[in-house]
Coordinates of C-alpha atoms in Angstrom, one line a residue:
X154 CA 109.5 105.9 136.4
X155 CA 109.6 109.6 135.6
X156 CA 105.9 110.4 134.9
X157 CA 105.5 114.1 136.3
X158 CA 106.5 117.6 135.0
X159 CA 106.9 119.9 137.8
X160 CA 106.7 123.7 136.6
X161 CA 107.5 126.9 138.6
X162 CA 105.6 129.8 137.1
X163 CA 108.0 132.6 137.9
X164 CA 107.1 135.8 136.2
X165 CA 106.3 137.5 132.6
X166 CA 107.7 140.3 130.7
X167 CA 106.3 142.7 128.2
X168 CA 102.9 141.2 128.0
X169 CA 100.3 142.8 125.6
X170 CA 98.0 145.5 126.8
X171 CA 94.6 144.1 126.6
X172 CA 92.6 146.9 128.7
X173 CA 93.0 150.3 127.3
X174 CA 92.1 153.4 129.1
X175 CA 90.9 156.6 127.8
X176 CA 94.3 158.2 128.0
X177 CA 95.6 155.7 125.7
X178 CA 97.5 153.8 128.4
X179 CA 96.4 150.4 129.5
X180 CA 97.3 147.2 131.3
X181 CA 96.2 143.6 131.4
X182 CA 95.1 141.0 134.1
X183 CA 97.2 138.1 133.0
X184 CA 96.4 134.4 134.1
X185 CA 98.4 131.4 132.9
X186 CA 96.8 127.9 132.0
X187 CA 98.8 124.9 131.5
X188 CA 97.4 121.9 129.4
X189 CA 98.4 118.5 128.7
X190 CA 96.2 115.4 127.4
X191 CA 93.1 116.4 129.4
X192 CA 94.9 117.8 132.3
X193 CA 94.2 121.6 132.9
X194 CA 95.3 123.8 135.7
X195 CA 95.4 127.7 136.0
X196 CA 97.4 130.2 137.8
X197 CA 95.9 133.1 139.9
X198 CA 95.2 136.4 138.2
X199 CA 97.7 139.1 138.5
X200 CA 95.7 142.3 138.4
X201 CA 96.8 145.4 136.1
X202 CA 100.3 144.2 134.9
X203 CA 102.1 143.5 131.9
X204 CA 105.1 142.2 134.0
X205 CA 103.4 140.0 136.5
X206 CA 104.9 137.8 139.1
X207 CA 103.4 134.6 140.2
X208 CA 105.9 132.2 141.9
X209 CA 103.4 129.4 141.6
X210 CA 104.3 125.7 141.2
X211 CA 102.0 123.3 139.2
X212 CA 102.5 119.6 138.5
X213 CA 101.1 117.6 135.5
X214 CA 101.2 114.0 134.6
X215 CA 103.7 113.8 131.7
X216 CA 105.4 110.3 130.9
X217 CA 106.3 110.3 127.4
X218 CA 109.1 112.2 125.7
X219 CA 106.9 113.4 123.0
X220 CA 104.6 115.1 125.5
X221 CA 104.3 119.0 125.2
X222 CA 102.6 121.1 127.8
X223 CA 100.7 124.0 126.1
X224 CA 101.0 127.0 128.3
X225 CA 98.6 129.9 127.5
X226 CA 98.4 133.4 128.7
X227 CA 95.0 135.2 128.8
X228 CA 93.7 138.6 130.1
X229 CA 91.2 137.6 132.5
X230 CA 87.7 139.2 132.1
X231 CA 84.9 138.3 134.3
X232 CA 82.2 139.8 132.2
X233 CA 83.3 139.6 128.5
X234 CA 85.5 136.4 128.7
X235 CA 89.3 135.9 128.7
X236 CA 91.3 137.5 125.8
X237 CA 94.2 135.5 124.4
X238 CA 97.6 137.3 125.0
X239 CA 100.0 134.4 123.8
X240 CA 101.2 130.8 124.3
X241 CA 104.3 128.7 124.4
X242 CA 105.2 125.1 124.9
X243 CA 107.2 123.0 127.4
X244 CA 108.5 119.8 125.8
X245 CA 109.2 116.9 128.0
X246 CA 112.1 116.0 125.7
X247 CA 114.0 119.0 126.6
X248 CA 113.9 117.8 130.2
X249 CA 115.0 114.3 129.6
X250 CA 118.1 114.7 131.6
X251 CA 115.7 115.0 134.6
X252 CA 117.7 118.2 135.8
X253 CA 116.3 121.5 136.8
X254 CA 116.1 123.9 134.0
X255 CA 115.1 127.7 134.3
X256 CA 114.5 129.8 131.1
X257 CA 112.5 132.4 129.3
X258 CA 109.9 131.1 126.8
X259 CA 108.8 133.3 123.9
X260 CA 104.9 133.7 123.5
X261 CA 103.7 133.0 120.0
X262 CA 100.2 133.8 118.3
X263 CA 97.4 131.4 118.8
X264 CA 97.8 129.4 115.4
X265 CA 101.3 128.6 116.2
X266 CA 102.4 125.1 116.6
X267 CA 104.7 123.6 119.4
X268 CA 106.7 122.1 116.5
X269 CA 108.0 125.5 115.6
X270 CA 111.4 126.1 117.3
X271 CA 111.8 129.0 119.8
X272 CA 113.7 132.0 118.5
X273 CA 117.3 131.9 119.4
X274 CA 116.9 135.5 121.0
X275 CA 114.0 135.4 123.4
X276 CA 114.0 139.0 123.5
X277 CA 112.6 139.3 120.1
X278 CA 109.0 138.4 121.5
X279 CA 106.4 141.0 120.5
X280 CA 103.8 139.1 122.6
X281 CA 106.0 139.0 125.6
X282 CA 107.5 136.1 127.5
X283 CA 107.4 133.9 130.4
X284 CA 110.0 132.6 133.0
X285 CA 109.6 129.0 134.0
X286 CA 111.6 126.7 135.9
X287 CA 110.9 123.0 135.0
X288 CA 112.0 119.5 136.0
X289 CA 110.9 116.0 135.0
X290 CA 110.5 113.8 138.2
X291 CA 108.7 111.0 139.8
X292 CA 105.8 112.0 141.9
X293 CA 103.9 109.5 144.1
X294 CA 100.5 111.2 143.6
X295 CA 100.7 110.6 140.0
X296 CA 101.7 106.9 140.2
X297 CA 99.2 104.3 138.7
X298 CA 100.6 101.1 140.2
X299 CA 99.3 97.7 139.4
X300 CA 97.4 95.8 142.3
X301 CA 99.6 94.1 144.8
X302 CA 98.9 90.8 143.6
X303 CA 100.1 91.5 140.2
X304 CA 103.3 92.8 141.6
X305 CA 104.1 90.4 144.5
X306 CA 105.9 87.0 144.2
X307 CA 103.5 84.6 143.1
X308 CA 101.9 82.4 145.7
X309 CA 101.8 79.3 143.6
X310 CA 104.7 79.3 141.2
X311 CA 104.9 75.5 140.7
X312 CA 101.3 74.9 140.0
X313 CA 100.0 75.2 136.3
X314 CA 98.8 78.5 134.8
X315 CA 95.0 78.8 135.0
X316 CA 94.3 82.6 135.3
X317 CA 95.3 85.9 133.9
X318 CA 95.5 89.2 135.8
X319 CA 94.5 92.2 133.7
X320 CA 94.8 95.8 134.9
X321 CA 93.5 98.4 132.5
X322 CA 95.5 101.6 133.3
X323 CA 94.5 104.4 130.9
X324 CA 94.2 105.4 127.4
X325 CA 95.9 108.2 125.5
X326 CA 95.5 110.0 122.1
X327 CA 92.1 108.3 121.5
X328 CA 90.1 109.6 118.5
X329 CA 87.3 112.1 118.5
X330 CA 84.0 110.1 117.9
X331 CA 81.6 112.6 119.0
X332 CA 82.1 116.0 117.1
X333 CA 80.8 119.2 118.5
X334 CA 78.0 120.7 116.5
X335 CA 79.9 123.9 116.1
X336 CA 83.7 124.1 115.4
X337 CA 86.2 121.2 114.9
X338 CA 86.3 119.9 118.6
X339 CA 84.7 117.0 120.1
X340 CA 85.2 114.2 122.3
X341 CA 84.4 110.3 123.1
X342 CA 83.1 108.2 125.6
X343 CA 85.5 105.3 125.5
X344 CA 85.0 101.8 127.2
X345 CA 87.2 98.7 126.7
X346 CA 86.0 95.2 126.1
X347 CA 88.3 92.4 127.0
X348 CA 87.7 88.9 125.4
X349 CA 89.5 85.6 126.2
X350 CA 88.0 82.2 124.8
X351 CA 84.1 82.8 125.7
X352 CA 84.8 85.3 128.6
X353 CA 84.1 88.8 128.1
X354 CA 84.7 91.8 130.5
X355 CA 83.6 95.4 130.1
X356 CA 85.3 98.5 131.6
X357 CA 83.5 101.4 132.9
X358 CA 82.7 104.2 130.4
X359 CA 84.7 107.4 130.6
X360 CA 82.5 110.3 129.6
X361 CA 83.9 112.9 127.2
X362 CA 87.6 112.0 127.6
X363 CA 90.2 111.3 125.0
X364 CA 93.0 110.7 127.9
X365 CA 90.8 108.4 130.2
X366 CA 92.2 106.7 133.3
X367 CA 90.4 103.6 134.4
X368 CA 92.8 101.6 136.9
X369 CA 90.2 98.7 136.6
X370 CA 91.3 95.1 137.4
X371 CA 89.9 91.9 135.8
X372 CA 90.7 88.1 136.0
X373 CA 90.1 85.6 133.4
X374 CA 90.2 81.7 133.7
X375 CA 92.9 80.2 131.5
X376 CA 92.7 76.7 130.0
X377 CA 94.9 74.9 127.4
X378 CA 97.5 75.7 125.1
X379 CA 98.9 79.1 125.7
X380 CA 100.4 79.5 122.3
X381 CA 97.1 79.2 120.6
X382 CA 95.3 81.9 122.8
X383 CA 94.9 85.6 122.7
X384 CA 93.5 88.2 124.8
X385 CA 91.3 90.4 122.5
X386 CA 91.0 94.0 123.5
X387 CA 88.6 96.6 121.7
X388 CA 87.9 100.2 122.5
X389 CA 84.5 101.5 121.7
X390 CA 82.9 104.8 121.8
X391 CA 80.0 104.2 123.9
X392 CA 76.6 105.4 122.4
X393 CA 73.2 105.0 124.4
X394 CA 71.0 105.6 121.6
X395 CA 72.7 104.3 118.4
X396 CA 75.0 101.5 119.6
X397 CA 78.7 101.7 120.3
X398 CA 81.2 102.9 117.7
X399 CA 84.5 101.0 117.1
X400 CA 87.7 103.1 117.8
X401 CA 90.3 100.5 117.7
X402 CA 91.6 96.9 118.8
X403 CA 94.6 95.0 119.7
X404 CA 95.5 91.4 120.4
X405 CA 97.7 90.2 122.8
X406 CA 99.2 86.4 122.6
X407 CA 99.1 84.7 125.7
X408 CA 102.4 82.9 124.9
X409 CA 104.0 86.2 125.3
X410 CA 103.2 86.0 129.1
X411 CA 104.4 82.4 129.7
X412 CA 107.2 83.6 132.0
X413 CA 104.5 84.5 134.6
X414 CA 106.0 87.9 135.2
X415 CA 104.3 91.4 135.1
X416 CA 104.2 92.8 131.8
X417 CA 103.1 96.6 131.6
X418 CA 103.1 98.3 128.3
X419 CA 101.5 100.6 125.9
X420 CA 99.5 99.0 123.2
X421 CA 98.7 101.1 120.0
X422 CA 95.1 100.4 118.7
X423 CA 94.8 99.1 115.3
X424 CA 91.9 99.3 112.7
X425 CA 89.1 96.9 112.2
X426 CA 91.2 94.7 109.7
X427 CA 94.2 94.8 111.9
X428 CA 96.0 97.7 110.1
X429 CA 98.5 99.8 111.7
X430 CA 96.9 103.4 112.5
X431 CA 98.5 105.4 115.2
X432 CA 95.8 108.0 114.9
X433 CA 93.4 105.4 117.0
X434 CA 95.5 106.2 120.1
X435 CA 96.8 103.5 122.6
X436 CA 96.1 101.8 126.0
X437 CA 98.2 101.1 128.8
X438 CA 97.7 97.6 130.2
X439 CA 99.3 95.5 132.8
X440 CA 98.9 91.7 132.3
X441 CA 100.3 88.6 134.0
X442 CA 99.5 84.8 134.0
X443 CA 99.5 82.9 137.3
X444 CA 97.9 80.2 139.2
X445 CA 94.7 81.0 141.1
X446 CA 93.3 78.0 143.3
X447 CA 89.7 79.5 142.9
X448 CA 89.9 78.5 139.2
X449 CA 90.5 74.7 140.1
X450 CA 87.4 72.6 140.0
X451 CA 88.4 69.5 141.6
X452 CA 86.6 66.3 140.7
X453 CA 84.7 64.7 143.5
X454 CA 86.3 61.9 145.2
X455 CA 83.8 59.2 144.6
X456 CA 84.7 59.3 140.8
X457 CA 88.1 57.6 141.9
X458 CA 86.5 54.7 143.9
X459 CA 87.6 51.3 142.7
X460 CA 85.1 49.7 140.1
X461 CA 83.7 46.3 140.4
X462 CA 85.0 45.2 137.2
X463 CA 83.4 41.6 137.0
X464 CA 80.1 43.1 137.7
X465 CA 78.0 44.8 134.7
X466 CA 78.1 48.5 134.7
X467 CA 74.8 49.9 136.3
X468 CA 75.3 53.5 137.3
X469 CA 76.3 56.8 135.3
X470 CA 77.9 59.2 137.8
X471 CA 77.7 62.8 136.2
X472 CA 79.4 65.9 137.6
X473 CA 78.4 69.1 135.8
X474 CA 81.3 71.5 136.4
X475 CA 80.6 74.7 134.3
X476 CA 79.8 76.2 131.0
X477 CA 81.2 79.0 128.9
X478 CA 80.2 81.2 126.1
X479 CA 76.4 80.4 126.3
X480 CA 74.1 82.6 124.0
X481 CA 72.4 85.6 125.1
X482 CA 68.8 85.0 125.5
X483 CA 67.6 88.2 127.5
X484 CA 69.1 91.2 125.5
X485 CA 69.9 94.3 127.2
X486 CA 67.0 96.9 127.1
X487 CA 69.5 99.7 126.2
X488 CA 72.6 99.1 124.1
X489 CA 74.2 96.0 123.3
X490 CA 74.7 92.9 125.4
X491 CA 72.5 91.0 127.6
X492 CA 72.6 87.7 129.6
X493 CA 70.7 84.6 130.4
X494 CA 69.5 82.5 133.5
X495 CA 70.9 79.0 132.6
X496 CA 69.6 75.8 133.9
X497 CA 70.2 72.3 132.9
X498 CA 67.8 69.5 132.3
X499 CA 69.8 66.0 132.0
X500 CA 67.9 63.0 130.7
X501 CA 68.8 59.3 130.3
X502 CA 66.3 56.7 129.2
X503 CA 63.4 58.6 130.6
X504 CA 65.0 59.8 133.7
X505 CA 65.0 63.4 133.9
X506 CA 66.9 65.5 136.4
X507 CA 67.4 69.3 136.6
X508 CA 70.1 71.5 137.8
X509 CA 70.1 74.7 139.9
X510 CA 69.4 78.0 138.0
X511 CA 72.4 80.5 137.7
X512 CA 71.1 83.9 137.2
X513 CA 72.5 86.5 134.8
X514 CA 75.5 84.7 133.5
X515 CA 76.8 83.3 130.2
X516 CA 79.5 81.3 132.0
X517 CA 77.7 79.5 134.9
X518 CA 79.4 77.4 137.3
X519 CA 77.4 74.5 138.7
X520 CA 79.7 72.0 140.3
X521 CA 76.6 69.7 140.9
X522 CA 76.4 65.9 141.0
X523 CA 73.8 63.5 139.4
X524 CA 73.5 59.8 139.2
X525 CA 71.5 57.8 136.7
X526 CA 70.6 54.0 136.3
X527 CA 72.6 53.2 133.0
X528 CA 72.7 49.6 131.5
X529 CA 73.3 49.9 127.7
X530 CA 75.9 51.3 125.4
X531 CA 73.0 52.4 123.1
X532 CA 71.4 54.8 125.6
X533 CA 72.0 58.5 125.1
X534 CA 73.0 61.1 127.9
X535 CA 71.4 64.4 127.0
X536 CA 72.1 67.8 128.5
X537 CA 69.5 70.3 127.5
X538 CA 70.4 74.2 128.4
X539 CA 67.5 76.3 129.1
X540 CA 67.3 80.2 129.7
X541 CA 65.0 80.1 132.8
X542 CA 61.9 82.5 132.8
X543 CA 59.7 83.3 135.8
X544 CA 56.8 84.0 133.4
X545 CA 56.0 81.6 130.5
X546 CA 58.4 78.7 129.3
X547 CA 62.0 78.5 129.4
X548 CA 63.8 79.0 126.2
X549 CA 66.1 76.4 124.7
X550 CA 69.6 77.4 124.6
X551 CA 71.7 74.4 123.3
X552 CA 72.3 70.7 123.8
X553 CA 75.2 68.2 124.6
X554 CA 74.4 64.5 123.8
X555 CA 76.7 61.7 124.5
X556 CA 76.2 58.0 123.8
X557 CA 77.0 55.8 126.7
X558 CA 79.3 53.9 124.3
X559 CA 81.7 56.8 124.9
X560 CA 82.3 55.6 128.5
X561 CA 82.2 52.0 127.9
X562 CA 86.0 51.6 129.3
X563 CA 84.5 52.7 132.7
X564 CA 87.0 55.2 133.4
X565 CA 86.7 58.8 134.4
X566 CA 86.1 61.1 131.5
X567 CA 86.6 64.9 132.3
X568 CA 86.4 67.3 129.2
X569 CA 84.9 70.1 127.4
X570 CA 81.9 69.4 125.2
X571 CA 80.4 71.6 122.6
X572 CA 76.9 73.0 123.1
X573 CA 74.9 72.6 119.7
X574 CA 71.5 74.1 118.8
X575 CA 68.6 72.1 117.2
X576 CA 69.6 73.2 113.6
X577 CA 72.6 71.9 111.8
X578 CA 74.2 75.2 111.4
X579 CA 73.7 76.1 115.2
X580 CA 77.2 75.1 116.2
X581 CA 78.8 77.7 118.3
X582 CA 76.4 77.9 121.3
X583 CA 78.9 77.5 123.9
X584 CA 80.8 74.6 125.7
X585 CA 80.3 72.7 128.9
X586 CA 82.7 71.0 131.1
X587 CA 81.7 67.5 132.3
X588 CA 83.0 64.6 134.6
X589 CA 81.4 61.2 133.6
X590 CA 82.0 57.8 134.8
X591 CA 80.0 54.5 134.0
X592 CA 80.6 51.9 136.7
X593 CA 79.0 49.3 138.9
X594 CA 77.7 50.5 142.2
X595 CA 76.5 47.7 144.6
X596 CA 73.3 49.9 146.0
X597 CA 72.0 50.0 142.5
X598 CA 72.2 46.2 142.2
X599 CA 69.2 44.1 143.1
X600 CA 70.2 40.7 144.2
X601 CA 67.7 37.9 143.5
X602 CA 66.3 35.8 146.5
X603 CA 68.9 33.5 148.2
X604 CA 67.0 30.3 147.0
X605 CA 67.7 31.2 143.4
X606 CA 71.5 31.6 144.2
X607 CA 72.2 28.7 146.4
X608 CA 73.5 25.3 145.2
X609 CA 70.8 23.0 143.9
X610 CA 70.0 20.0 145.9
X611 CA 68.8 17.7 143.2
X612 CA 70.9 18.4 140.1
X613 CA 70.3 14.9 138.8
X614 CA 66.5 15.1 138.7
X615 CA 64.4 16.5 135.9
X616 CA 63.7 20.3 136.5
X617 CA 60.3 21.2 137.1
X618 CA 60.3 24.6 139.1
X619 CA 61.0 28.1 137.4
X620 CA 61.8 30.8 139.8
X621 CA 61.6 34.1 138.3
X622 CA 62.8 37.4 139.9
X623 CA 61.3 40.6 138.1
X624 CA 63.9 43.3 138.5
X625 CA 63.1 46.3 136.6
X626 CA 62.0 47.8 133.3
X627 CA 63.5 50.6 131.2
X628 CA 62.3 53.5 128.9
X629 CA 58.9 52.2 128.6
X630 CA 56.6 54.1 126.2
X631 CA 54.3 56.9 127.5
X632 CA 50.6 55.6 127.6
X633 CA 49.1 58.2 129.9
X634 CA 49.7 61.6 128.0
X635 CA 50.3 64.7 130.2
X636 CA 51.9 67.8 128.5
X637 CA 52.9 69.0 132.1
X638 CA 55.2 65.9 132.7
X639 CA 58.8 66.0 131.7
X640 CA 58.6 63.3 129.1
X641 CA 54.9 64.2 127.9
X642 CA 53.3 61.7 130.2
X643 CA 53.9 58.5 132.1
X644 CA 52.5 55.0 132.5
X645 CA 51.5 52.8 135.6
X646 CA 53.3 49.5 134.5
X647 CA 52.5 45.9 135.7
X648 CA 53.9 42.6 134.5
X649 CA 51.9 39.5 133.9
X650 CA 53.5 35.9 133.7
X651 CA 51.9 33.1 131.7
X652 CA 53.3 29.4 131.5
X653 CA 51.0 26.4 130.6
X654 CA 47.7 27.9 132.0
X655 CA 49.4 29.1 135.1
X656 CA 49.5 33.0 135.4
X657 CA 50.8 35.6 138.1
X658 CA 50.8 39.3 138.1
X659 CA 53.1 41.8 139.7
X660 CA 52.2 44.9 141.7
X661 CA 51.5 48.3 139.7
X662 CA 54.5 50.8 139.6
X663 CA 52.7 54.0 139.4
X664 CA 53.7 57.0 137.3
X665 CA 57.2 55.7 135.9
X666 CA 58.6 54.7 132.6
X667 CA 61.5 52.8 134.6
X668 CA 59.7 50.6 137.0
X669 CA 61.5 48.7 139.7
X670 CA 59.7 45.7 140.9
X671 CA 62.0 43.3 142.6
X672 CA 59.4 40.8 142.9
X673 CA 59.6 37.0 143.1
X674 CA 57.5 34.5 141.3
X675 CA 57.7 30.6 141.3
X676 CA 56.1 28.4 138.5
X677 CA 55.8 24.7 137.9
X678 CA 57.6 24.3 134.5
X679 CA 58.6 21.4 132.4
X680 CA 60.6 20.8 129.3
X681 CA 59.0 22.1 126.2
X682 CA 57.2 25.1 127.8
X683 CA 57.5 28.8 127.1
X684 CA 57.3 31.6 129.7
X685 CA 55.5 34.7 128.2
X686 CA 55.8 38.0 130.0
X687 CA 53.5 40.9 129.0
X688 CA 53.7 44.5 130.3
X689 CA 50.6 46.5 130.6
X690 CA 49.7 50.2 131.6
X691 CA 47.1 50.1 134.6
X692 CA 44.2 52.6 134.3
X693 CA 41.6 53.2 137.1
X694 CA 38.8 50.9 136.9
X695 CA 41.2 48.1 136.1
X696 CA 41.6 48.6 132.3
X697 CA 45.0 47.4 131.0
X698 CA 46.4 49.0 127.8
X699 CA 49.0 46.7 126.1
X700 CA 52.6 48.0 126.3
X701 CA 54.6 44.9 124.9
X702 CA 55.6 41.3 125.6
X703 CA 58.1 38.6 125.0
X704 CA 58.5 35.0 125.2
X705 CA 61.3 32.8 126.5
X706 CA 61.8 29.2 126.1
X707 CA 62.7 27.1 129.1
X708 CA 65.5 25.5 127.3
X709 CA 67.4 28.7 127.6
X710 CA 67.6 27.9 131.2
X711 CA 68.6 24.3 130.6
X712 CA 72.0 24.7 132.3
X713 CA 70.1 25.1 135.6
X714 CA 72.3 28.1 136.5
X715 CA 71.1 31.4 137.4
X716 CA 70.3 33.6 134.2
X717 CA 70.1 37.5 134.4
X718 CA 69.2 39.0 131.3
X719 CA 67.5 42.0 129.7
X720 CA 64.6 41.2 127.2
X721 CA 63.2 43.5 124.5
X722 CA 59.6 44.3 124.7
X723 CA 57.8 44.0 121.3
X724 CA 54.3 45.1 120.3
X725 CA 52.8 44.2 117.1
X726 CA 54.8 42.5 114.3
X727 CA 57.4 44.8 112.8
X728 CA 56.8 47.4 115.2
X729 CA 59.8 49.1 117.1
X730 CA 61.1 48.0 120.6
X731 CA 58.8 49.3 123.3
X732 CA 61.2 49.1 126.1
X733 CA 63.2 46.4 128.0
X734 CA 62.6 44.2 131.1
X735 CA 65.3 42.7 133.4
X736 CA 64.7 39.2 134.6
X737 CA 66.4 36.7 136.7
X738 CA 65.5 33.1 136.0
X739 CA 66.5 29.5 137.2
X740 CA 65.2 26.3 136.4
X741 CA 65.5 23.6 138.9
X742 CA 64.0 20.4 140.6
X743 CA 61.6 20.9 143.4
X744 CA 60.4 17.7 145.2
X745 CA 57.2 19.5 146.3
X746 CA 56.2 19.8 142.6
X747 CA 57.0 16.3 141.6
X748 CA 54.4 14.3 139.8

């Protein structure tokens, strides 16, 4: 691509006299300055001459046909400042054939415009003229190539698109946002903000520059339907004190890039309502969609292990992949923006586990695994997102809540879930990618003693022995309040069994709302009797605080098979359920207990 104008400054003729002598004669000390889109370079000074010769070569970046180099001739003066002598323009369009062109250029007054045509007769030049030789060429030093990864053949062309290369090259013709206090001039401090889905990237600020060159590279993750997504680009004038000022914006549909080829072009900036307004300038940006292995977050292998379908699901595997678009909780001290330090608290039926803290990010990647005892479809899996603070309490950011019934088919569920606030109108607080599977895992299953599972030796004799295997309890209430504890406190549960005057008590499970006893009890038990199970909170000194109880008729075990079942704990009449207890029971005949 032709992007440079090479100019040979040869000589000048009949330049105005700027320095008069006492005898009336005089001369000038001419120098020539070339300007184009923020570029400026000057020749040497030729002392005391109105017909100077320079023989100097300069090069300027000029890659558009509408570009015009302003060439100004001044009389150099070290003390009082330079005096204007005249100016002319070199238009790139006149050199579009890319051949060397040598010509005289008539100098015109300061207020003249480069749109005014040169006179046919360059000799009619009261301000003199310059001889220039020009050619439009390619110069490596002015090249702004995209990074090699964007230009080379894609390494994984057969893998699905999951990433976007963005190369911000430069801007041109940006508007003046910071006016000079005196005069009509001014400048801007442009920066560019890229947004795709919930991800945002900011370029550097280019101070006092309407023709900025950034050459900055960014990479975005891409998910879902390309046709439904766009890369939003906003150019702002950075302002430390009052906040950034909008300069222009443009939106690039990702569907346009679906061929996975490098797309490099100029984008005209539009107004806030999308209106076409070429006075806002333009940005040169290179884009390319591709596959990046670093953006692949694999599901752990254990999620694909074969489930034991004929056994009840008892464990919930959770793999927290990442989150996107979380709210800013720690605003920047100066200017817009800010960040957060997100962490997760994951809860299921009183079991509470925490993730690591991801510092200073609104798009954390955790890739962390958790496992929960899970038994009922009415249980609720909850992910609370907090902004971690070293001093003081962490700040709530949002929540994802999923009923276990969503995973009742026991298949792998991987997907994005919206993060919601506590209030109904707080619905856009980011999203979280999760892998969840509810299945049976042998190590989470407590088998009752062999005596309860073996074939009965006296099936034709009347049952007189009840074997009870107390497995565990779930989501018992808090009786020992403690604000420092995750659930606001805990309990120290123990179980007491009653059957026709016979009584037995379990060990105390300390500081838990989900106790696991795995303890066996054996009772003499006869038809018509009832088993009562009472759960208490044990306190120091031996005091027991009632949690709840339930009763089971022995007729429920009349088939003499092993019964494994969850029972609801109830308190006073009409009170809500106060937890659940899992029991294994079997009613058989024991000759040693026969009357």
